[in-house]
mmCIF file of C-alpha atoms in Angstrom:
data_model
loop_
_atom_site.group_PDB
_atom_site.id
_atom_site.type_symbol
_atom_site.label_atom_id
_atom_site.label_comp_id
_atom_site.label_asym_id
_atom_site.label_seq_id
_atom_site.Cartn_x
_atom_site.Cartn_y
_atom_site.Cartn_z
ATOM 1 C CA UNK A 1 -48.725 35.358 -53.889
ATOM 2 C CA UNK A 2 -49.041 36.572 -50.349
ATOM 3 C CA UNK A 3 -50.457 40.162 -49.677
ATOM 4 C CA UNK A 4 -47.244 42.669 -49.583
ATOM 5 C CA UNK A 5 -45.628 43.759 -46.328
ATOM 6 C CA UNK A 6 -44.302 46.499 -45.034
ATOM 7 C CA UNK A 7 -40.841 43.857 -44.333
ATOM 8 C CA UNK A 8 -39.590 41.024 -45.426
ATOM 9 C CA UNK A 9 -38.721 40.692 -41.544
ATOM 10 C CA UNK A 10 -42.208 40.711 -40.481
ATOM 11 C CA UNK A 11 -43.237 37.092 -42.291
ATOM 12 C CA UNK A 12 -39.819 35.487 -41.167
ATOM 13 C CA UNK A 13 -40.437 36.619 -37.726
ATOM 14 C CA UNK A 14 -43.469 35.144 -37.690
ATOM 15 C CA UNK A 15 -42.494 32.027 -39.699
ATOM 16 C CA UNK A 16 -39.294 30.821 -37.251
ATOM 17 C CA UNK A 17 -39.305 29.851 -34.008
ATOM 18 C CA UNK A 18 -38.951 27.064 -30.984
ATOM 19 C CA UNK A 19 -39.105 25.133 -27.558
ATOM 20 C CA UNK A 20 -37.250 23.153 -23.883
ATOM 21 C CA UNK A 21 -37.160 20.917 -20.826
ATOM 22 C CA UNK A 22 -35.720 17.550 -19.641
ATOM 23 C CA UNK A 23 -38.486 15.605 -17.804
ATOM 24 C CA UNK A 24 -37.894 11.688 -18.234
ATOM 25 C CA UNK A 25 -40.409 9.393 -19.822
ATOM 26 C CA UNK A 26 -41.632 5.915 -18.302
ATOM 27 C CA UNK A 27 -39.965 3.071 -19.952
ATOM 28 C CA UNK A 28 -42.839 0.941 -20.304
ATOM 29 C CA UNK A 29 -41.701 -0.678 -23.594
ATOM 30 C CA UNK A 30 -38.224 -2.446 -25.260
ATOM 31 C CA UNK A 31 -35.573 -0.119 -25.775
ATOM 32 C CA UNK A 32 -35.086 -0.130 -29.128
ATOM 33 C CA UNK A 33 -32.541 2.658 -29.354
ATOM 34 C CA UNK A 34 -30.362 3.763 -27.011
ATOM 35 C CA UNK A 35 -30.258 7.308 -27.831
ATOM 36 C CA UNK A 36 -31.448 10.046 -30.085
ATOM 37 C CA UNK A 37 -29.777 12.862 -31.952
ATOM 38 C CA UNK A 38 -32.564 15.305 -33.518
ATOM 39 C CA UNK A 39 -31.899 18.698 -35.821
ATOM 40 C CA UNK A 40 -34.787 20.900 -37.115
ATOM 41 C CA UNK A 41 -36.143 23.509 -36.534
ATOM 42 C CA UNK A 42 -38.401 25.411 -34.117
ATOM 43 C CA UNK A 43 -41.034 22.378 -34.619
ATOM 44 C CA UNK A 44 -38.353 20.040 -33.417
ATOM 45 C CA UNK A 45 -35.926 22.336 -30.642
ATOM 46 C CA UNK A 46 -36.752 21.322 -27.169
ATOM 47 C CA UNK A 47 -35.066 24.560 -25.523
ATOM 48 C CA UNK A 48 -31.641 26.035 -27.824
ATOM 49 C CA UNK A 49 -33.013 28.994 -27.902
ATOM 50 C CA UNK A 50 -35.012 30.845 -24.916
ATOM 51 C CA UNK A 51 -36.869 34.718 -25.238
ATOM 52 C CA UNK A 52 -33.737 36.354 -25.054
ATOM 53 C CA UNK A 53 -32.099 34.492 -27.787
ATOM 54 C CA UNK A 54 -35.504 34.056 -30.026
ATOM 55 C CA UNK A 55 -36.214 35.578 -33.030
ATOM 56 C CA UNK A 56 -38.264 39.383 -33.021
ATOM 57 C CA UNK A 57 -41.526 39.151 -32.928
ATOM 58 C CA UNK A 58 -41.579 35.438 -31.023
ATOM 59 C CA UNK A 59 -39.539 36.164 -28.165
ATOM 60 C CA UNK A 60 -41.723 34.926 -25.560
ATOM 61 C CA UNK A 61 -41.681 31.273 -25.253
ATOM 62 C CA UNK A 62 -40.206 31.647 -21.723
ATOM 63 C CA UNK A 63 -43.500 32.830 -20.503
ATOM 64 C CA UNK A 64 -46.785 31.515 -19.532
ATOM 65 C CA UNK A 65 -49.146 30.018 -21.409
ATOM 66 C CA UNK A 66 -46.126 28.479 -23.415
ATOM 67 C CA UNK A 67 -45.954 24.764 -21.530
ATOM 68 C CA UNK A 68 -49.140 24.983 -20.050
ATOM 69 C CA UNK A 69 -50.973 21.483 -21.007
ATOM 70 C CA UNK A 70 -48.195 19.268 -20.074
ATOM 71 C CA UNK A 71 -45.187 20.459 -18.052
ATOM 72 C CA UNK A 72 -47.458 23.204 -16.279
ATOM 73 C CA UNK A 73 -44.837 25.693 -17.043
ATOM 74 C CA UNK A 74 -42.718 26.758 -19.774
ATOM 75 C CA UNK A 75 -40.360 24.796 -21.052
ATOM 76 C CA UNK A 76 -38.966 26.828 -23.979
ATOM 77 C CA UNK A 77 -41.408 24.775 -26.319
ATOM 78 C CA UNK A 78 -42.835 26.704 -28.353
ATOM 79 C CA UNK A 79 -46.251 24.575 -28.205
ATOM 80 C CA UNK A 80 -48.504 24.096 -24.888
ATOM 81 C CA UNK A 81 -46.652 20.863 -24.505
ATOM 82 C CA UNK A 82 -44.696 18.476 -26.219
ATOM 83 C CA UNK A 83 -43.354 18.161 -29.428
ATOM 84 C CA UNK A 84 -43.177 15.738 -32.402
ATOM 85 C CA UNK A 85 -39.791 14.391 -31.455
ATOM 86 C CA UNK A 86 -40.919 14.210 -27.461
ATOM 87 C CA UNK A 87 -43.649 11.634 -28.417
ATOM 88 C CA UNK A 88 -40.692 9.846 -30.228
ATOM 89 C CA UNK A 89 -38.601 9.667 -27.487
ATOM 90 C CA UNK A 90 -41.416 8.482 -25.356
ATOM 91 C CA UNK A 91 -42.690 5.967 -27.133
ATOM 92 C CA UNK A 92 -38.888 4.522 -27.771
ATOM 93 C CA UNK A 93 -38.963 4.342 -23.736
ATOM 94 C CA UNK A 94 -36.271 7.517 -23.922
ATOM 95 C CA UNK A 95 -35.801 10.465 -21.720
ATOM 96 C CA UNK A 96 -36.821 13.588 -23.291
ATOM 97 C CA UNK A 97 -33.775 15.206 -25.053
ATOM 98 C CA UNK A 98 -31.984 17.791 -23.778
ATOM 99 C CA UNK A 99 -31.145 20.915 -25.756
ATOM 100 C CA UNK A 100 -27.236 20.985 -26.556
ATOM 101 C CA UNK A 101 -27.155 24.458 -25.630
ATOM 102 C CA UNK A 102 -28.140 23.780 -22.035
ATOM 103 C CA UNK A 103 -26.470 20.733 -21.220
ATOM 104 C CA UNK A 104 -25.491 19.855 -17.987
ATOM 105 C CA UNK A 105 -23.339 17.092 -16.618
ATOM 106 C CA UNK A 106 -24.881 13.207 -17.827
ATOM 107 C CA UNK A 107 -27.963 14.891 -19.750
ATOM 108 C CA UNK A 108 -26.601 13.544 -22.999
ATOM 109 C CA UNK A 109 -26.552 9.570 -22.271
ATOM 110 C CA UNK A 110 -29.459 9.106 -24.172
ATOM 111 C CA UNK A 111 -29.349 11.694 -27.210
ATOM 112 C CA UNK A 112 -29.569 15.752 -27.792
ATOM 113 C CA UNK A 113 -31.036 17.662 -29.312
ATOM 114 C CA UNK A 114 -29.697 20.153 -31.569
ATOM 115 C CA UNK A 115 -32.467 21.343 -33.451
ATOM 116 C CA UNK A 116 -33.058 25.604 -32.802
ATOM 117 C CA UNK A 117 -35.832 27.845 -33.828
ATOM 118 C CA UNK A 118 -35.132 30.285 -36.935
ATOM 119 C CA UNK A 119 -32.342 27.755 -38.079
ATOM 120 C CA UNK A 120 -32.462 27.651 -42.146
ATOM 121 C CA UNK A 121 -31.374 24.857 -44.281
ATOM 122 C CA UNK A 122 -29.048 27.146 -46.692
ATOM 123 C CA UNK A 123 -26.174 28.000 -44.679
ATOM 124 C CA UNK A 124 -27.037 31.757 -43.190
ATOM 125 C CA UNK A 125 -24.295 33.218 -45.157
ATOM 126 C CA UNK A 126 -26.510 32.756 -48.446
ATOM 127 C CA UNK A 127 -29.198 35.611 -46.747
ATOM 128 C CA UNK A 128 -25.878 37.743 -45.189
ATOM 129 C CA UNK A 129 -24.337 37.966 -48.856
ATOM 130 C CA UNK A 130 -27.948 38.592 -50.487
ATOM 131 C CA UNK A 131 -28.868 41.164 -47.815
ATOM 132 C CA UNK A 132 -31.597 39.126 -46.818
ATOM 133 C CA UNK A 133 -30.516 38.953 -43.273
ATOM 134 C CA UNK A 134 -32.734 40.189 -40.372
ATOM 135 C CA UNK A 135 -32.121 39.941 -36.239
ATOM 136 C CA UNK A 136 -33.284 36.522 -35.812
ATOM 137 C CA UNK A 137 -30.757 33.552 -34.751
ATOM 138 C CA UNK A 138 -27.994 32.941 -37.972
ATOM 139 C CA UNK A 139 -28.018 28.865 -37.102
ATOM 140 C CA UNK A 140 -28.786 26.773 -40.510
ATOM 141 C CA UNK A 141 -28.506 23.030 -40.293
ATOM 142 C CA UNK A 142 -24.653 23.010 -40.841
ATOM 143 C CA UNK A 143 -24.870 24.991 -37.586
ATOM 144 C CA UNK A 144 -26.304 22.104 -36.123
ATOM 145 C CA UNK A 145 -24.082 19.877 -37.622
ATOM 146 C CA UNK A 146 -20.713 21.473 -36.177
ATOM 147 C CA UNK A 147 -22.487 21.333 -33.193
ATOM 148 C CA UNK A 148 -22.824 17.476 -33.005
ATOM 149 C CA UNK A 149 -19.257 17.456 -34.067
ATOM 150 C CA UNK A 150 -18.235 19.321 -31.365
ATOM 151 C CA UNK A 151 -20.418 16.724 -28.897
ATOM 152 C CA UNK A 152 -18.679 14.134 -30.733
ATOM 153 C CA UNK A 153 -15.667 14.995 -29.378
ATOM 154 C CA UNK A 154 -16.699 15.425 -26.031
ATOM 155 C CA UNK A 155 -17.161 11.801 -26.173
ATOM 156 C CA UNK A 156 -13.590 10.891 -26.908
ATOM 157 C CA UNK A 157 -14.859 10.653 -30.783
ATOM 158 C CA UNK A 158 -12.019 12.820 -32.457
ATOM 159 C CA UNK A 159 -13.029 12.384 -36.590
ATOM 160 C CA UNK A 160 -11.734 8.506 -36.698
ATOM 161 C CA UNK A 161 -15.212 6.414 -36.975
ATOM 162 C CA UNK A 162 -13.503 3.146 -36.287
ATOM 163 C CA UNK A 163 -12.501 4.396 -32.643
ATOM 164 C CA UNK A 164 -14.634 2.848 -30.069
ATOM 165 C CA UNK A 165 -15.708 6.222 -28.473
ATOM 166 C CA UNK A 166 -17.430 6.903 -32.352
ATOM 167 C CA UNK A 167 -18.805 3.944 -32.435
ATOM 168 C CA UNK A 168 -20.355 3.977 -28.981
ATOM 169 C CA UNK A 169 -21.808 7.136 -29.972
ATOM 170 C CA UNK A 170 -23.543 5.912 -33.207
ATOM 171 C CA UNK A 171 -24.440 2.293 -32.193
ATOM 172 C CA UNK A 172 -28.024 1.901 -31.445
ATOM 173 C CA UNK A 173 -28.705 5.611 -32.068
ATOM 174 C CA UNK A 174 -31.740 6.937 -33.917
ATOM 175 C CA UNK A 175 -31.181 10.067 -35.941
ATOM 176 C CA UNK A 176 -34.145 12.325 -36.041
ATOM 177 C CA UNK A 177 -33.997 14.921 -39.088
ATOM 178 C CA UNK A 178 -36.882 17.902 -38.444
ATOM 179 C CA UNK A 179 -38.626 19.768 -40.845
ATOM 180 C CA UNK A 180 -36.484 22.215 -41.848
ATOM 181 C CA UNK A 181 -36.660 24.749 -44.972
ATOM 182 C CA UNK A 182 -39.728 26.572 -44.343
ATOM 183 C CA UNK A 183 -37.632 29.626 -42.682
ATOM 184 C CA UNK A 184 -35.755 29.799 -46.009
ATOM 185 C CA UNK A 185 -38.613 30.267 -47.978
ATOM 186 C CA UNK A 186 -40.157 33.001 -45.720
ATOM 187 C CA UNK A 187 -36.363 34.914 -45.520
ATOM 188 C CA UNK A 188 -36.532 35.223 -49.682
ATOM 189 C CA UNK A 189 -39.609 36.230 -49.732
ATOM 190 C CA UNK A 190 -39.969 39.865 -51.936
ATOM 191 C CA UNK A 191 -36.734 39.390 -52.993
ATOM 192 C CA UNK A 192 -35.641 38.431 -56.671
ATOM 193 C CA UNK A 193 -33.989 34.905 -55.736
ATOM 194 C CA UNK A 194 -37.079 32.510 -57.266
ATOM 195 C CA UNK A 195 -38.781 29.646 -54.942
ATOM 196 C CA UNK A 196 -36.716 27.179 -57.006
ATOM 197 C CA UNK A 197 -33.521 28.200 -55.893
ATOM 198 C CA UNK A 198 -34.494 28.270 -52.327
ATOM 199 C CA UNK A 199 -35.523 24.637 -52.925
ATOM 200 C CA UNK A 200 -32.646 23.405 -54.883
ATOM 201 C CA UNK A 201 -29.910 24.936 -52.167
ATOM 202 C CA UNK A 202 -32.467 24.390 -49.257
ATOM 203 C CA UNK A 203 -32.998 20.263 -50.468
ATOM 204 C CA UNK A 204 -29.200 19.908 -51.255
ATOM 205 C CA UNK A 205 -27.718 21.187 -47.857
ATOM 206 C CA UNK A 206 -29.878 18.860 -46.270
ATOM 207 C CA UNK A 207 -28.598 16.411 -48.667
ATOM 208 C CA UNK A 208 -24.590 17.000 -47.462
ATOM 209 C CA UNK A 209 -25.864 17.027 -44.236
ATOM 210 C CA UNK A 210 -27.043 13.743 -43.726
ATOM 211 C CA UNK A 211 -24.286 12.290 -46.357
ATOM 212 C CA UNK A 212 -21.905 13.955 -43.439
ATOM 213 C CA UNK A 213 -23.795 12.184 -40.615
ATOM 214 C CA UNK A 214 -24.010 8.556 -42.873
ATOM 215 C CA UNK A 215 -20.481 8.851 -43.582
ATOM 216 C CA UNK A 216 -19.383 9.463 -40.228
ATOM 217 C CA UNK A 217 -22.321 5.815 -39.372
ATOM 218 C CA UNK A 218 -25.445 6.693 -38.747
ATOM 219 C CA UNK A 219 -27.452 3.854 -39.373
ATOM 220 C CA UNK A 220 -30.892 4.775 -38.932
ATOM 221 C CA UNK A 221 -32.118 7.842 -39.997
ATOM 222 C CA UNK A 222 -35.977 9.232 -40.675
ATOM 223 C CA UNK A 223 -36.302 12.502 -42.498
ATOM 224 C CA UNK A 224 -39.443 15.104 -41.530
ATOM 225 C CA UNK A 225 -40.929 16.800 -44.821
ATOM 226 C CA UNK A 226 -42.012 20.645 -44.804
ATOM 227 C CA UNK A 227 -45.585 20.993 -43.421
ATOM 228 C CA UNK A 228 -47.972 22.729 -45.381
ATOM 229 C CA UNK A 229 -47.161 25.932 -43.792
ATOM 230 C CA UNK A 230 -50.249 27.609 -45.996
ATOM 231 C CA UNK A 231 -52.633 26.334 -43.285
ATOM 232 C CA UNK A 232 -50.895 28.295 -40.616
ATOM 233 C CA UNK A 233 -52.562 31.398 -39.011
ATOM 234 C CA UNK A 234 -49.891 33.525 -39.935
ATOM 235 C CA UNK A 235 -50.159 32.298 -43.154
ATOM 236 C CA UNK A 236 -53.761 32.857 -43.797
ATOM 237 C CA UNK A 237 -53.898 36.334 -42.270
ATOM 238 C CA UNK A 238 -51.849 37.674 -44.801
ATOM 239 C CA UNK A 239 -52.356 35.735 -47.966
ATOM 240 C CA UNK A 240 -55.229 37.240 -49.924
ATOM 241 C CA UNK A 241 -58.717 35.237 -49.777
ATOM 242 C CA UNK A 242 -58.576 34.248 -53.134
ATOM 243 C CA UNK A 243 -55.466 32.576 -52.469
ATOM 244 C CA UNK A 244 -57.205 29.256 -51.214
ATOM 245 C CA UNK A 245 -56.743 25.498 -51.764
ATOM 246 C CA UNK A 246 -59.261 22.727 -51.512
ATOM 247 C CA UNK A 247 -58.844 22.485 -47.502
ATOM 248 C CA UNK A 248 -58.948 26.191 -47.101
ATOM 249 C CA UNK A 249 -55.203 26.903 -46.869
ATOM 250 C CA UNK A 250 -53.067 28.572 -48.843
ATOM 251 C CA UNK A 251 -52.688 27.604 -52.401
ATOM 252 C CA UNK A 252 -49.581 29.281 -53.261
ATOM 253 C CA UNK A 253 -47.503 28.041 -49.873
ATOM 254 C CA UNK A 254 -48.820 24.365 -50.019
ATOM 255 C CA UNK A 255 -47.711 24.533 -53.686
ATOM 256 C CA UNK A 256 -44.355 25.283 -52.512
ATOM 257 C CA UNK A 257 -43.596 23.247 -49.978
ATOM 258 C CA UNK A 258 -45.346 20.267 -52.024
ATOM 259 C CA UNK A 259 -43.176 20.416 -54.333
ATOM 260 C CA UNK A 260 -40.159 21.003 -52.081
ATOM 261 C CA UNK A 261 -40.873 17.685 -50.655
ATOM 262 C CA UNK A 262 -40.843 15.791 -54.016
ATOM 263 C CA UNK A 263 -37.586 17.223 -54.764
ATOM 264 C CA UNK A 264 -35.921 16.039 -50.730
ATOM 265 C CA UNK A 265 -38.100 12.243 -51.580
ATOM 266 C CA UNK A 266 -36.153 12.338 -54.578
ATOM 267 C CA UNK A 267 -32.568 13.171 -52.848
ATOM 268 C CA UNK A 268 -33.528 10.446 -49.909
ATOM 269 C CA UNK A 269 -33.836 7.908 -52.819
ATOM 270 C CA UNK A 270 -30.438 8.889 -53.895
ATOM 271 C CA UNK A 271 -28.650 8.632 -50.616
ATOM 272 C CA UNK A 272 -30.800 5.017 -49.749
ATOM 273 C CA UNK A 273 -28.440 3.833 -53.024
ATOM 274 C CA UNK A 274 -24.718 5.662 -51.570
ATOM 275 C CA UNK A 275 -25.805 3.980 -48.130
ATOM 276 C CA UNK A 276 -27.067 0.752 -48.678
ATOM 277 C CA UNK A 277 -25.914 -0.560 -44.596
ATOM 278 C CA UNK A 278 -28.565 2.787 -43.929
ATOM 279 C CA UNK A 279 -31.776 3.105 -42.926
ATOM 280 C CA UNK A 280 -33.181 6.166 -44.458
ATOM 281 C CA UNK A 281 -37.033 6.920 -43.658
ATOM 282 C CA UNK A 282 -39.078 9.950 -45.113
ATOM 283 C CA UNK A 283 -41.727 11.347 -42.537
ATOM 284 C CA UNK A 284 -44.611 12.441 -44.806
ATOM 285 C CA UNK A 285 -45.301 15.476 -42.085
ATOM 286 C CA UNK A 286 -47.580 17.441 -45.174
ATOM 287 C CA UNK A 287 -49.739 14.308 -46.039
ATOM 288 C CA UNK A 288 -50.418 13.423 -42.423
ATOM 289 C CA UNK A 289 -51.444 17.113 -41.320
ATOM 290 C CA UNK A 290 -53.327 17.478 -44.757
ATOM 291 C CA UNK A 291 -55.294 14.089 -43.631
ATOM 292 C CA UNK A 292 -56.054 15.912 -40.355
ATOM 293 C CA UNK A 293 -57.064 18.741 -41.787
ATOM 294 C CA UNK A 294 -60.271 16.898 -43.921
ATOM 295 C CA UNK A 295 -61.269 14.939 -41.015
ATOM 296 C CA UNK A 296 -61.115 17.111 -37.896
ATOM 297 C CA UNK A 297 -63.468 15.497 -35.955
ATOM 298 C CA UNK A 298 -62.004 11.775 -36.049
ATOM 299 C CA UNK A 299 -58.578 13.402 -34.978
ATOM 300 C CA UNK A 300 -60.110 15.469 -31.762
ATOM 301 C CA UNK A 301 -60.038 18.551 -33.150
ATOM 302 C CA UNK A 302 -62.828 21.675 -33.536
ATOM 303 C CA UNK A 303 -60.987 24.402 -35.300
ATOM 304 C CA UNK A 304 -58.385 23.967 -38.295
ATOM 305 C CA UNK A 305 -57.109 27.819 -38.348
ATOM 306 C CA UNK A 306 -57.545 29.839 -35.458
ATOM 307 C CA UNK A 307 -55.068 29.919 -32.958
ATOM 308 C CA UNK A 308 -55.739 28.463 -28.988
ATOM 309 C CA UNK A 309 -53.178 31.265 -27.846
ATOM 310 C CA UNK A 310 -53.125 34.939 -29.523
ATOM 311 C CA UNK A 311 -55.956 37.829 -29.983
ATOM 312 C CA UNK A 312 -57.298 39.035 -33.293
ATOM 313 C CA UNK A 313 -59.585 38.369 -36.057
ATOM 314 C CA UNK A 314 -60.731 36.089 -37.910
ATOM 315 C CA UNK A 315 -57.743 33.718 -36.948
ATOM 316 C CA UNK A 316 -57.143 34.614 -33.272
ATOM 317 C CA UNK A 317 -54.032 36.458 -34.542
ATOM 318 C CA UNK A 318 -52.067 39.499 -34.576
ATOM 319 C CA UNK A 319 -48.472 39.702 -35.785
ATOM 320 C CA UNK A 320 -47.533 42.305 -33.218
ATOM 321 C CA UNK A 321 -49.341 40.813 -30.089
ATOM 322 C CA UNK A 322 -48.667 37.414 -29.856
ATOM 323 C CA UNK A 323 -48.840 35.041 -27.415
ATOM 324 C CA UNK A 324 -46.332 34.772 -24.143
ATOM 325 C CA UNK A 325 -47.239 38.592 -23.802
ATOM 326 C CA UNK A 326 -48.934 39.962 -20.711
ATOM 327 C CA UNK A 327 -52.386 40.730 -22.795
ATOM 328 C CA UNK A 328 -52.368 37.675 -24.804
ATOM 329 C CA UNK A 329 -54.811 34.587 -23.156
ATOM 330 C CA UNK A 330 -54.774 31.227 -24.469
ATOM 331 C CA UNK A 331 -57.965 29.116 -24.893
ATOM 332 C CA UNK A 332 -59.445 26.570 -22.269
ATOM 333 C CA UNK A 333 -59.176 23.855 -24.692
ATOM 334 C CA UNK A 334 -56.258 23.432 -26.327
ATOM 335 C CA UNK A 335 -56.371 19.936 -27.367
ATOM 336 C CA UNK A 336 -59.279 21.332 -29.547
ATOM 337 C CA UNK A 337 -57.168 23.512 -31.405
ATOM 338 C CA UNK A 338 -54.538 22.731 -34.420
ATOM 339 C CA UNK A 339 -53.157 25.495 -33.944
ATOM 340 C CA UNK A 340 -51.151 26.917 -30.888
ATOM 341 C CA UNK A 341 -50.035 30.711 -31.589
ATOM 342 C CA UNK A 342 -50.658 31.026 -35.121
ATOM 343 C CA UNK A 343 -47.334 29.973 -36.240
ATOM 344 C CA UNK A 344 -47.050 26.661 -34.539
ATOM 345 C CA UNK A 345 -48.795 23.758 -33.011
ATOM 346 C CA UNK A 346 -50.681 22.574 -30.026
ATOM 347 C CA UNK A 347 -49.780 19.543 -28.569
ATOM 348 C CA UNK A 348 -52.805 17.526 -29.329
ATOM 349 C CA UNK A 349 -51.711 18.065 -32.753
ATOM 350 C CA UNK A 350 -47.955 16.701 -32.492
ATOM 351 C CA UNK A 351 -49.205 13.867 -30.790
ATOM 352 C CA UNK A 352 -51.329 12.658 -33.345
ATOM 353 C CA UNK A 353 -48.769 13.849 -36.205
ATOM 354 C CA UNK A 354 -46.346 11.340 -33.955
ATOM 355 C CA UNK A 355 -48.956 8.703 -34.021
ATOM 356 C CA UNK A 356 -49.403 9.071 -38.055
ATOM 357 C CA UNK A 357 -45.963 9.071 -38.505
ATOM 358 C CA UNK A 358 -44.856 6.360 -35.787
ATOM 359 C CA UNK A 359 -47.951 4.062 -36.126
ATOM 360 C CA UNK A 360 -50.119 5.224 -39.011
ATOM 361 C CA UNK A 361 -48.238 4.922 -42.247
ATOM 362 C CA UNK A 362 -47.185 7.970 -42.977
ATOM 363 C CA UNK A 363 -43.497 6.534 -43.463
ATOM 364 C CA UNK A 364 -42.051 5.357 -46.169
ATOM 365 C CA UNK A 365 -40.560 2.491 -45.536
ATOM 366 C CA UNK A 366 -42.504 2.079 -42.704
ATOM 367 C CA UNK A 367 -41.121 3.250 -39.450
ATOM 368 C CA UNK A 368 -42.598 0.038 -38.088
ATOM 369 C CA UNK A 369 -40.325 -1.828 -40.589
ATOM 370 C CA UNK A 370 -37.367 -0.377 -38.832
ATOM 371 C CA UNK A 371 -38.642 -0.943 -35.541
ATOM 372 C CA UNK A 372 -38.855 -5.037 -36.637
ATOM 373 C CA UNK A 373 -35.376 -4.915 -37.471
ATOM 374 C CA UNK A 374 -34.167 -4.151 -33.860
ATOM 375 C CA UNK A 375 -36.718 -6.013 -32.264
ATOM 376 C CA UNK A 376 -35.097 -8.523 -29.897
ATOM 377 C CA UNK A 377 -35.383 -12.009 -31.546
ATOM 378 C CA UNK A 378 -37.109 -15.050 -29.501
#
C-alpha cells in the first residue's frame, strides 16, 4: 500500500491531468483513414482542458516549459511535446486533432479529439454519491461519449446510422480509445470501495462505451491499456521503499493496473465476438513502457524516474511545486528523460510508446494487420 496522506485529493490531483494545439502534419504517406476520433484521458487530450479548467494541483499546463521541445510553446499538452495519439495522426498522414472543446469552424474534417484530463471511466456520479468527489473536472468517458454525440449531430447525423451524414462520419474513421481508469483508482484510494470494484465498474463502462460507438459503426477501433502508473514519480515519492517491483516501480500499483488490463483484454475478446464486421485492437501501453523501462539505453533514455520538469528529491518532485510554476525549471534534455513532471511523460517517450505500439508489436492483432486491410490494392 502507498504511504498515507493527509487527502485523498492530494494523489488524484497528482494522478489526473492533460494537453492542446492544432498544427498540421506532412502527408508524406497513403491516407489510410480519413479521420480520427480519440477519448482518454490526460495522456491522450490535446487541449479540453486549459489551467483554468485543470485539476488542483496541475493547473499549469498553459505555461512555459509545458510545449517546449516541439511546438516551442504551450499547447495545453501536458508533455514537452506531443502525445501518443499525435504520432498516430502523423504517421496516418492526419492533421493533429483538435480538442472538441475548442473547435473552430472546419477543424473537425479530419477527427477530434475528445479525450480530457481528470476524466474517469466510472461515470463521476459513482465518486459524487460515495463522497469521493474532489475539485477536479467531473468528465468520465460517458462524458466523452455525449460529447461525440453531440458532434454527431452537428454533422447532420441525428441517431439514424443508415443516413448518409452517419455514415460519412464513420466511413474510413479510426477510433482511438486512451488509457483511461487510472484516475479511478487514485479517486478510491483510502476509501472502503476495494480495487476490484473500481476495476469491474471502471472495465465495464468502457465496455458500454465502445458497444455504444460499434453499434452506432465504428469499424476500426484500438484500445490503450492502463500504464504501469507505479513507475511514475508521483508514484514512487509516496509509496514506501519496500514497496518495489523487479524494475524498481511500484509493486502494489503495477499489480493493479496489471491485472486491470487482463480483465479489459478479456472484455475486448467479448466485444471482437458481438462485432464480428469490427476491428477491435488492444494497445499493450504497460508491456511496451515495462520493455522500456529494462532497456533504457536502446530506447534513448538516461533516467527511468526522475522527472525532466519539477524540483525535489530523490525524483525531481514535489507535490506542491510542480512544474508550469514560476520556480519550477525543466531539464536541458528532455528526450533523456521518461518522465516529464512526475505524473506524465516526455515526448521522447510517447514517440517511442507510438512506435511500439504502431510498428513494434505491441498490438494484438497487429495494428499493421489493420493497416493491410485498407491498403490500396495494385
Amino acid at each position: 500500500m502507498m504511504v498515507a496522506l493527509t487527502s485523498c485529493s492530494t494523489i488524484f490531483i497528482l494522478l489526473c491531468a492533460f494537453a492542446s494545439a492544432s498544427p498540421t502534419a506532412a502527408e508524406t504517406h497513403p491516407r489510410f483513414f480519413n479521420k480520427i476520433y480519440a477519448f482518454g484521458d490526460s495522456f491522450t487530450d490535446t487541449g479540453n482542458t486549459r489551467s483554468f479548467s485543470g485539476p488542483t494541483g496541475f493547473g499549469h499546463v498553459s505555461n512555459p516549459p509545458y510545449g517546449s521541445t516541439f511546438f516551442h510553446h504551450p499547447t495545453n499538452r501536458y508533455s514537452d511535446g506531443r502525445l501518443v495519439i499525435d504520432f498516430v495522426a502523423q504517421s496516418l498522414s492526419l492533421p493533429f486533432l483538435p480538442p472538441y472543446k475548442y473547435l473552430k469552424g472546419n477543424d473537425s474534417f479530419h477527427g477530434v479529439n475528445f479525450a480530457v484530463a481528470g476524466s474517469t471511466a466510472i461515470n463521476h456520479a459513482f465518486f459524487v454519491r460515495n463522497n469521493l468527489s474532489i475539485n477536479t473536472t467531473p468528465q468520465s468517458i460517458q462524458t466523452q461519449l455525449l460529447w461525440f454525440n453531440k458532434f454527431l449531430e452537428t454533422q447532420g447525423c441525428f441517431g439514424a446510422e443508415t443516413k448518409a451524414q452517419c455514415k460519412a462520419a464513420f466511413d474510413d474513421a479510426l477510433f482511438w480509445v486512451g488509457e483511461i481508469g487510472v484516475n479511478d483508482y487514485a479517486y478510491s484510494f483510502g476509501s472502503p470501495i476495494p480495487s476490484d470494484t473500481i476495476q469491474k465498474l471502471g472495465v465495464a463502462s468502457v465496455t458500454g462505451v465502445l458497444q455504444s460507438l460499434l453499434k452506432k459503426g465504428a469499424k476500426y477501433v484500438v484500445v490503450q491499456g492502463l500504464p504501469p502508473s507505479g513507475c511514475l514519480a508521483l508514484s514512487m515519492s509516496l509509496a514506501p521503499v519496500d514497496d518495489r517491483d523487479e524494475i524498481g516501480c511500484v509493486r502494489s500499483l503495477n499489480n493493479q493496473t496489471y491485472i486491470h488490463n487482463i480483465a479489459l483484454q478479456a472484455s475486448l475478446q467479448s466485444l471482437r465476438g458481438q462485432f464480428p464486421q469490427a476491428v477491435i485492437i488492444y494497445a499493450d501501453y504497460w508491456n511496451a513502457y515495462r520493455t522500456v523501462m529494462k532497456n533504457l539505453s536502446k530506447y534513448g533514455f538516461r533516467e527511468r524516474f526522475k522527472a525532466c520538469c519539477g524540483v525535489g528529491e530523490p525524483y525531481n518532485f514535489d507535490i506542491f511545486t510542480v512544474c508550469g510554476m514560476p520556480s519550477v525549471t525543466s531539464c536541458k534534455n528532455p528526450s533523456e528523460y521518461i518522465n516529464w513532471d512526475g505524473v506524465h511523460l516526455t515526448e521522447a517517450m510517447y514517440k517511442v510508446v507510438h512506435d511500439m505500439l504502431i510498428e513494434g508489436g505491441f498490438t494484438h492483432p497487429p495494428f499493421s494487420n489493420l493497416l493491410d486491410m485498407k491498403r490500396p490494392r495494385g
